Amino acid sequence: MTDDTEGMADVGSRSASTADDRSASRSVRPGQRRAWFRFGAAVVAVLVIVGVVFVGPAVVRSYDAEHRTTITCDVTAAEGEMQSSSSRGIGGPIPQVVISTRDCGRLLLRDGVTRSNNEQIAARLSPPGEYRIEVGTASWNIRGVLHAIRRDPSAYGFEPAS
């Protein structure tokens, strides 16, 4: 009888190991897991790039349109110019006034600037000195990031500080 009991225990262990083998064959192999991880990482990377390139600038412009901050800057120069709408020179020119300051960096004034008045607006910032400049709150708060990608915060108006 002990022989039969041992035989039955042996059958039970064989059926348990067969069930383990079947569940192991259904699980994801390490190579597949790595492939899914890479796919997921690629999807996340694409979403981040789309967000930074397309969504981020639109959100900043929209926020700046409604939220302004007034800063006082020591203006050293202002120049009216026509800037291409693309970094590669593609697209139509955009009239703007580039305001150079000692303590606030470069600022771009585009609101209300046209081809015919950009030089006159730049001349109103002469003589150099202290000016209160209205800037977009979002672009001013992320000016470090903007400078890193060679962009300048937006200005919306100015007046002499004194």
Short mmCIF file of C-alpha atoms in Angstrom, two decimals:
data_model
loop_
_atom_site.label_atom_id
_atom_site.label_comp_id
_atom_site.label_asym_id
_atom_site.label_seq_id
_atom_site.Cartn_x
_atom_site.Cartn_y
_atom_site.Cartn_z
CA MET A 1 0.00 0.00 0.00
CA THR A 2 2.87 2.28 0.54
CA ASP A 3 3.84 1.73 -3.07
CA ASP A 4 0.40 2.86 -4.24
CA THR A 5 0.50 5.95 -2.04
CA GLU A 6 3.87 6.95 -3.39
CA GLY A 7 2.61 6.41 -6.94
CA MET A 8 -0.37 8.65 -6.33
CA ALA A 9 1.79 11.37 -4.88
CA ASP A 10 4.00 11.12 -7.93
CA VAL A 11 1.00 11.56 -10.27
CA GLY A 12 -0.16 14.63 -8.36
CA SER A 13 3.24 16.27 -8.60
CA ARG A 14 3.42 15.56 -12.31
CA SER A 15 0.06 17.22 -12.96
CA ALA A 16 1.07 20.25 -10.88
CA SER A 17 4.29 20.66 -12.81
CA THR A 18 2.40 20.37 -16.11
CA ALA A 19 0.08 23.19 -15.01
CA ASP A 20 3.10 25.33 -14.08
CA ASP A 21 4.64 24.65 -17.48
CA ARG A 22 1.45 25.77 -19.24
CA SER A 23 1.19 29.00 -17.25
CA ALA A 24 4.87 29.75 -17.85
CA SER A 25 4.38 29.38 -21.62
CA ARG A 26 1.54 31.94 -21.48
CA SER A 27 3.56 34.57 -19.64
CA VAL A 28 5.52 37.26 -21.45
CA ARG A 29 9.08 36.29 -22.18
CA PRO A 30 11.85 38.73 -21.17
CA GLY A 31 12.48 39.71 -24.80
CA GLN A 32 8.81 40.55 -25.33
CA ARG A 33 8.68 42.53 -22.11
CA ARG A 34 11.65 44.60 -23.25
CA ALA A 35 10.01 45.19 -26.65
CA TRP A 36 6.78 46.40 -24.99
CA PHE A 37 8.78 48.68 -22.72
CA ARG A 38 10.61 50.18 -25.71
CA PHE A 39 7.33 50.68 -27.56
CA GLY A 40 5.79 52.40 -24.53
CA ALA A 41 8.86 54.62 -24.10
CA ALA A 42 8.71 55.60 -27.79
CA VAL A 43 5.02 56.52 -27.51
CA VAL A 44 5.70 58.64 -24.42
CA ALA A 45 8.64 60.36 -26.18
CA VAL A 46 6.48 61.23 -29.20
CA LEU A 47 3.74 62.63 -26.96
CA VAL A 48 6.24 64.77 -25.06
CA ILE A 49 7.73 66.13 -28.29
CA VAL A 50 4.29 66.95 -29.71
CA GLY A 51 3.36 68.65 -26.45
CA VAL A 52 6.54 70.73 -26.30
CA VAL A 53 6.55 71.72 -29.99
CA PHE A 54 2.86 72.30 -30.65
CA VAL A 55 0.81 72.45 -27.46
CA GLY A 56 3.26 74.28 -25.17
CA PRO A 57 3.72 77.44 -27.28
CA ALA A 58 -0.03 77.72 -27.89
CA VAL A 59 -0.73 77.44 -24.16
CA VAL A 60 1.91 80.10 -23.34
CA ARG A 61 0.52 82.50 -25.98
CA SER A 62 -3.03 81.97 -24.76
CA TYR A 63 -2.07 82.51 -21.13
CA ASP A 64 0.01 85.60 -21.99
CA ALA A 65 -2.94 87.12 -23.85
CA GLU A 66 -4.89 87.29 -20.59
CA HIS A 67 -2.16 87.58 -17.93
CA ARG A 68 0.37 90.40 -17.94
CA THR A 69 3.14 91.46 -15.58
CA THR A 70 4.81 94.88 -15.47
CA ILE A 71 8.57 94.86 -14.98
CA THR A 72 11.06 97.72 -14.79
CA CYS A 73 14.07 97.34 -17.06
CA ASP A 74 17.12 99.38 -18.00
CA VAL A 75 16.68 99.61 -21.79
CA THR A 76 19.94 99.94 -23.71
CA ALA A 77 18.61 99.80 -27.29
CA ALA A 78 15.53 99.13 -29.39
CA GLU A 79 15.41 98.18 -33.04
CA GLY A 80 12.49 97.76 -35.40
CA GLU A 81 12.92 94.81 -37.73
CA MET A 82 11.13 92.33 -39.94
CA GLN A 83 11.64 88.80 -38.61
CA SER A 84 10.91 85.66 -40.61
CA SER A 85 8.08 83.57 -39.17
CA SER A 86 10.34 80.49 -39.28
CA SER A 87 13.84 79.81 -38.02
CA ARG A 88 14.77 78.60 -41.51
CA GLY A 89 13.60 81.76 -43.28
CA ILE A 90 10.42 80.15 -44.57
CA GLY A 91 7.17 82.09 -44.31
CA GLY A 92 6.22 85.72 -44.29
CA PRO A 93 8.06 88.39 -42.34
CA ILE A 94 6.72 89.48 -38.97
CA PRO A 95 7.23 93.12 -37.93
CA GLN A 96 8.61 93.48 -34.42
CA VAL A 97 10.65 95.67 -32.11
CA VAL A 98 13.59 94.01 -30.36
CA ILE A 99 14.15 95.63 -26.96
CA SER A 100 17.61 95.06 -25.49
CA THR A 101 17.95 95.61 -21.77
CA ARG A 102 20.77 95.46 -19.26
CA ASP A 103 18.84 93.59 -16.58
CA CYS A 104 15.88 91.87 -18.28
CA GLY A 105 17.47 90.41 -21.39
CA ARG A 106 15.96 90.74 -24.85
CA LEU A 107 12.23 91.26 -25.22
CA LEU A 108 10.10 91.14 -28.38
CA LEU A 109 7.31 93.64 -28.94
CA ARG A 110 4.95 92.47 -31.71
CA ASP A 111 1.54 93.58 -30.44
CA GLY A 112 0.47 96.61 -32.50
CA VAL A 113 3.71 96.65 -34.53
CA THR A 114 3.39 96.89 -38.32
CA ARG A 115 5.79 97.26 -41.23
CA SER A 116 5.13 100.96 -41.35
CA ASN A 117 5.46 101.76 -37.62
CA ASN A 118 8.16 99.40 -36.27
CA GLU A 119 10.93 102.01 -36.56
CA GLN A 120 8.76 104.73 -34.95
CA ILE A 121 7.93 102.47 -31.99
CA ALA A 122 11.62 101.61 -31.54
CA ALA A 123 12.45 105.36 -31.63
CA ARG A 124 10.01 105.93 -28.72
CA LEU A 125 12.40 103.88 -26.56
CA SER A 126 15.05 106.53 -27.02
CA PRO A 127 16.88 107.81 -25.03
CA PRO A 128 17.92 104.59 -23.30
CA GLY A 129 16.96 104.38 -19.64
CA GLU A 130 14.48 102.88 -17.17
CA TYR A 131 11.16 101.75 -18.66
CA ARG A 132 8.16 99.89 -17.27
CA ILE A 133 7.47 97.11 -19.74
CA GLU A 134 4.36 94.98 -19.81
CA VAL A 135 5.24 91.33 -20.52
CA GLY A 136 3.30 88.08 -20.72
CA THR A 137 3.36 86.40 -17.33
CA ALA A 138 3.94 82.86 -18.65
CA SER A 139 6.72 83.80 -21.08
CA TRP A 140 8.38 85.96 -18.40
CA ASN A 141 8.25 83.13 -15.85
CA ILE A 142 9.83 80.63 -18.27
CA ARG A 143 12.33 83.09 -19.78
CA GLY A 144 15.25 80.81 -18.86
CA VAL A 145 13.76 78.00 -20.94
CA LEU A 146 12.97 80.42 -23.76
CA HIS A 147 16.55 81.72 -23.82
CA ALA A 148 17.84 78.13 -23.89
CA ILE A 149 15.86 77.50 -27.10
CA ARG A 150 16.78 80.93 -28.51
CA ARG A 151 13.40 82.57 -28.01
CA ASP A 152 12.64 85.82 -26.22
CA PRO A 153 9.75 86.74 -23.91
CA SER A 154 6.91 88.77 -25.40
CA ALA A 155 6.40 92.43 -24.50
CA TYR A 156 3.03 94.13 -24.94
CA GLY A 157 3.68 97.75 -24.08
CA PHE A 158 6.06 100.16 -22.38
CA GLU A 159 6.33 103.59 -20.78
CA PRO A 160 9.14 105.57 -19.14
CA ALA A 161 9.65 104.58 -15.50
CA SER A 162 10.08 108.17 -14.25
#
